[in-house]
XYZ file of C-alpha atoms in Angstrom:
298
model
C -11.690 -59.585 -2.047
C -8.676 -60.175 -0.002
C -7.817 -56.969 1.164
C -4.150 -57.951 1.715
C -3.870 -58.038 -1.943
C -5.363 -54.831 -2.394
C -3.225 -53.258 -0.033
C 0.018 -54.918 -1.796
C -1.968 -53.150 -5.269
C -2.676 -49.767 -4.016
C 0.708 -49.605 -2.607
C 2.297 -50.261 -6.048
C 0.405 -47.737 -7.324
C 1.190 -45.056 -4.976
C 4.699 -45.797 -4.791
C 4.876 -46.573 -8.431
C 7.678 -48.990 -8.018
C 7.168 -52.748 -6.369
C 10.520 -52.545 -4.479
C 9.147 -48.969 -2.467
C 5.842 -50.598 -2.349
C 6.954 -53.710 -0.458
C 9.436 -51.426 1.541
C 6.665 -49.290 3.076
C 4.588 -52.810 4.244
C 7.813 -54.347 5.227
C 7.318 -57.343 3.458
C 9.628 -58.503 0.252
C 9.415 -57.278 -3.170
C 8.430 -60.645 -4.378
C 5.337 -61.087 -1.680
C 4.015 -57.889 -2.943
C 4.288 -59.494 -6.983
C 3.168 -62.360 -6.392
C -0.696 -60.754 -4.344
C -0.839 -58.277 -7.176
C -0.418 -61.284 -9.928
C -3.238 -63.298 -7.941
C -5.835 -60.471 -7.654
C -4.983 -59.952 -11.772
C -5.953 -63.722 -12.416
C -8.381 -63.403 -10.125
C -10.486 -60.415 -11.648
C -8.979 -61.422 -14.886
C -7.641 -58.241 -16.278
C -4.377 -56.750 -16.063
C -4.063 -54.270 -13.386
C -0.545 -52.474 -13.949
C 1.837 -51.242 -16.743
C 5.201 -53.011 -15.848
C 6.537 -51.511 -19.465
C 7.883 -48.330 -18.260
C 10.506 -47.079 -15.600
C 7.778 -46.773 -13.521
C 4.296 -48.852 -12.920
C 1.351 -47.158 -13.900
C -1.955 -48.540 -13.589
C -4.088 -49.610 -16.356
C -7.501 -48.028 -16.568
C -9.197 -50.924 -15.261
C -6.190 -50.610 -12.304
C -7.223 -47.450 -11.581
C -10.898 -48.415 -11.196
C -9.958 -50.623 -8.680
C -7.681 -47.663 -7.015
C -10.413 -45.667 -6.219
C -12.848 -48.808 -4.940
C -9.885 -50.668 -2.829
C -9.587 -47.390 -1.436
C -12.712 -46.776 -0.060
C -13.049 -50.556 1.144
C -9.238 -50.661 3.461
C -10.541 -47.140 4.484
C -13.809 -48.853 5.546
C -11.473 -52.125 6.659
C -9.696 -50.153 9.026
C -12.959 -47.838 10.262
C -14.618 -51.052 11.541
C -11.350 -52.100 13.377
C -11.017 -48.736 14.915
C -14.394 -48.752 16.062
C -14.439 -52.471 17.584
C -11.260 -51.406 19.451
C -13.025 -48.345 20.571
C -15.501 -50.188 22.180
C -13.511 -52.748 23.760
C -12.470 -49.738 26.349
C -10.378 -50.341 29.175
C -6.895 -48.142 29.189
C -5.963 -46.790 26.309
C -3.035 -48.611 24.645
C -0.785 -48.351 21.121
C 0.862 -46.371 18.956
C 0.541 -43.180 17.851
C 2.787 -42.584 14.718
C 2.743 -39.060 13.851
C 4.308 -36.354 12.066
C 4.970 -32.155 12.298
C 6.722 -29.635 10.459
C 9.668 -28.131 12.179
C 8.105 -25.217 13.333
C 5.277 -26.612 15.030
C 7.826 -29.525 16.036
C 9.386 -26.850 18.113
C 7.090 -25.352 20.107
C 3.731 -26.659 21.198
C 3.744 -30.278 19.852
C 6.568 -31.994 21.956
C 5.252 -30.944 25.393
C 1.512 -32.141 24.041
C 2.985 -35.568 23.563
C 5.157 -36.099 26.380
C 1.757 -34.861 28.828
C -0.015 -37.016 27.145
C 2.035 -40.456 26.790
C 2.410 -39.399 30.962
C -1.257 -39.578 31.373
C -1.680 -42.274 29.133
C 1.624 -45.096 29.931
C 0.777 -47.542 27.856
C 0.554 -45.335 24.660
C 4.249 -45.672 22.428
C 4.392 -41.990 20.822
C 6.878 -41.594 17.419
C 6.977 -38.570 16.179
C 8.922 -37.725 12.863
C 9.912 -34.232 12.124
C 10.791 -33.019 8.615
C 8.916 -30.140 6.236
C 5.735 -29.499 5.465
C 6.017 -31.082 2.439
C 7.741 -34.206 3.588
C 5.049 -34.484 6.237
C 2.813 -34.491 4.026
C 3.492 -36.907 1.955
C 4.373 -39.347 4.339
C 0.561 -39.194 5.686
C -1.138 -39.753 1.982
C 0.527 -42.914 1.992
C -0.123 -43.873 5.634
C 3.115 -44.133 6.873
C 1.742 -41.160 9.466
C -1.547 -41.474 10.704
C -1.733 -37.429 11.604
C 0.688 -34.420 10.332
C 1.074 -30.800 12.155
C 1.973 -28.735 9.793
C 2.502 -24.833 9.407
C 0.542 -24.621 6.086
C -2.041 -26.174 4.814
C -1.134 -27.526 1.637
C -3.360 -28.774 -1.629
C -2.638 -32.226 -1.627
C -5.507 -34.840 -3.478
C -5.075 -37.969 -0.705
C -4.944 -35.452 2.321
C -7.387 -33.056 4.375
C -6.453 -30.969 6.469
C -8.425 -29.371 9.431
C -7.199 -26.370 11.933
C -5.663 -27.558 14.967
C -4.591 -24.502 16.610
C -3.542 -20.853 15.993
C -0.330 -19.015 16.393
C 0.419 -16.223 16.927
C 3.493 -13.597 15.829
C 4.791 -11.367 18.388
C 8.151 -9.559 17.822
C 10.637 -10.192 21.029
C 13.713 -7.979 22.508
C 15.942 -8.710 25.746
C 14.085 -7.430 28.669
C 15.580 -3.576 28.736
C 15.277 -2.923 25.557
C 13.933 0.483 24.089
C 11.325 -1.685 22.796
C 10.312 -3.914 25.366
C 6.680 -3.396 26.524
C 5.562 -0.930 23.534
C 4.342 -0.373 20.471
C 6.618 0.781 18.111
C 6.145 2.776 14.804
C 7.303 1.174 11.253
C 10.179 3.739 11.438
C 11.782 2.758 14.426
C 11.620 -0.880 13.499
C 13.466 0.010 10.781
C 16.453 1.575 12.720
C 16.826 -1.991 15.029
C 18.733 -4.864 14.154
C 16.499 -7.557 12.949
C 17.615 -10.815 13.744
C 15.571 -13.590 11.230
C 14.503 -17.425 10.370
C 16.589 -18.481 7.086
C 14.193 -17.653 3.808
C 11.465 -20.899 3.438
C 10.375 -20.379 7.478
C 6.822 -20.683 8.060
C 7.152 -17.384 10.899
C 9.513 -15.306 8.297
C 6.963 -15.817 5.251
C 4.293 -14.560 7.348
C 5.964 -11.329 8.294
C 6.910 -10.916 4.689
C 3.464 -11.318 4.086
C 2.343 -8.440 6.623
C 4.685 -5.996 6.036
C 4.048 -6.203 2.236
C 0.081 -4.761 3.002
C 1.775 -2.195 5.206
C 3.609 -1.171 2.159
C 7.163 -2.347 3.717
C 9.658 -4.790 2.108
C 11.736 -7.045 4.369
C 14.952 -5.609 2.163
C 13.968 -1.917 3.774
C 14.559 -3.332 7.685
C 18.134 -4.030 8.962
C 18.073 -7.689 9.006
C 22.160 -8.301 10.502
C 21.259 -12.230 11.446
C 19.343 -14.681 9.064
C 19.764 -17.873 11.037
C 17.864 -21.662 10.425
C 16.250 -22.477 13.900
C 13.683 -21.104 15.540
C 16.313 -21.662 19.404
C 19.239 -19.886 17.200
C 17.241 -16.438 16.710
C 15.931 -17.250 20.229
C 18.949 -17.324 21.930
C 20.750 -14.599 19.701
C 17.644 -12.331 21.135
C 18.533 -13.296 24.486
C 22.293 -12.543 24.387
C 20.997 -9.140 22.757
C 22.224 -9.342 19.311
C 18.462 -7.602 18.000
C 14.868 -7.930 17.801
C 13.309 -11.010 15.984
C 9.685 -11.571 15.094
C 8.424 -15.189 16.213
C 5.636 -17.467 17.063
C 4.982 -16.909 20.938
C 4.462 -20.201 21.649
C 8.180 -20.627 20.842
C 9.291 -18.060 24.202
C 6.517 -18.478 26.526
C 8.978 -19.951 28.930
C 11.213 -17.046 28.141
C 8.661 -14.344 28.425
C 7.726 -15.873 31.785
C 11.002 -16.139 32.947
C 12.162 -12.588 31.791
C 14.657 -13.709 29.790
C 12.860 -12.010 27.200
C 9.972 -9.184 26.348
C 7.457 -8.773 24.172
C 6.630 -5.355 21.432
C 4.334 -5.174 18.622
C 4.852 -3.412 16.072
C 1.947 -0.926 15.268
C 0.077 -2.007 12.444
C 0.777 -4.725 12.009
C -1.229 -8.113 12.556
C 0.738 -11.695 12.154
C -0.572 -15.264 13.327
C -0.928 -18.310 11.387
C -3.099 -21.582 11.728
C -0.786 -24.780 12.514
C -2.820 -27.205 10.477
C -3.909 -31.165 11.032
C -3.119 -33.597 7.948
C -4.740 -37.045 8.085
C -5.506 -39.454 4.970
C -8.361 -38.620 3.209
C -10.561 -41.881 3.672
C -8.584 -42.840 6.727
C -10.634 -43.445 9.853
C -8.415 -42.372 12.999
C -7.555 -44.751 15.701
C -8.851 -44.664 19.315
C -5.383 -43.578 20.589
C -5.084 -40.860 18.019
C -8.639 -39.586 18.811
C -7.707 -39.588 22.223
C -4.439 -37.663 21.447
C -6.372 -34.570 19.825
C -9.042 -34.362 22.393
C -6.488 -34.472 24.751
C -4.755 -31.515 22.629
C -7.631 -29.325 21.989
C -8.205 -29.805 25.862
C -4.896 -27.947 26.387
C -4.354 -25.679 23.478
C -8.258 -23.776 24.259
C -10.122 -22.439 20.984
């Protein structure tokens, strides 16, 4: 079969509309009709529902979903691994994805070290939610997502990539800096926190609710949307915050900030790697998370 025409098909029946369909190959809507009409005649059935506000495939259509996926997957396994054996310097693009959090702390200085080490390797990186993320890697538009939570999704697996941990920080001085403080006195400090939704806030949530605690008992003054907001509100000593370490390394080792933990009380969470299910990576993306785990350690 020509696979062009099942990638025009599968598209349509991802997207559910011909217009997004020919949109995400960048080709026109027509182009995309007219390959779908030809691999009908040619397997003389009809493939989609055109009846409805949206296209939905017909049984036979989805038949040949779940076949045309598994041959572009194998398509695009045999290019990879021809290109991986041409060698020589690595070269391409890597098209990826990460959820804001992640997208603020470890992942940008990953991908600038490694583009350095690797010049002829174009790096795009899209940040948006997890969600958003996501999606954009079931239908291919990102070969790999980082992502704060690994979520159920039937065209996507996910693998760990790294973990993170939770560490609550104070201005260097502080009463707090250094210790371990008691449930009690956290809740007589002004708690400066990620807006509701945060990846960092929902775990805390999460931990203080088996200690018993709800966030509404703690004297939360600041609820602000970044990750470099609470950071810097910290800094110019407005409270105590609890976030991912990675975030204030640079802080931490500069002194602009200190560390505490809070007795009890245990917070991390695995950043997560999304990647088509079926989809067989690309030498420059292999290289990427070699290069990653490399840096990041166990």
């Amino acid at each position: 079969m020509d696979t062009r025409q099942l990638a025009a098909f599968c598209a349509v029946v991802e997207r559910r509309s011909f217009s997004q369909a020919a949109e995400r190959l960048g080709v026109t809507q027509p182009a995309v009709s007219l390959q779908v009409r030809a691999l009908e005649k040619r397997l003389g059935t009809q493939l989609l529902d055109r009846s409805g506000k949206r296209v939905e495939p017909t049984e036979a259509g989805l038949r040949l979903y779940r076949g045309a996926q598994r041959m572009l997957a194998l398509e695009e396994q045999i290019a990879s691994e021809i290109a991986a054996t041409a060698g020589g310097e690595l070269a391409g693009d890597l098209v990826l994805g990460a959820s804001t959090g992640p997208a603020a702390i470890a992942v940008p200085l990953l991908l600038c070290e490694f583009q350095r080490e690797n010049p002829e390797v174009r790096v795009f990186l899209t940040v948006s939610d997890t969600h958003a993320i996501v999606e954009r890697v079931a239908a291919r538009e990102l070969e790999l997502g980082i992502v704060g939570a690994a979520r159920r999704h039937r065209g996507v697996r996910f693998e760990p990539f790294f973990s993170d941990e939770v560490i609550l920080a104070c201005p260097p001085g502080h009463r707090f800096a250094g210790r371990v403080v008691g449930l009690d006195e956290l809740r007589e400090e002004s708690l400066v926190l990620m807006q509701e939704g945060a990846g960092v806030r929902q775990i805390v949530e999460d931990a203080l609710r088996r200690r018993g605690v709800r966030l509404r008992e703690l004297d939360v003054r600041l609820q602000l949307g970044l990750q470099e907001s609470v950071r810097a509100a910290v800094e110019a000593g407005y409270g105590v915050t609890f976030i991912s370490r990675t975030a204030v390394e640079a802080g931490l080792e500069a002194g602009t900030l200190a560390e505490a933990r809070v007795e009890g009380l245990e917070a991390s969470r695995e950043i997560s790697l999304a990647s088509a299910t079926g989809r067989a990576r690309s030498r420059v993306a292999d290289a990427f998370l070699t290069f990653a785990r490399g840096s990041l350690g166990p």
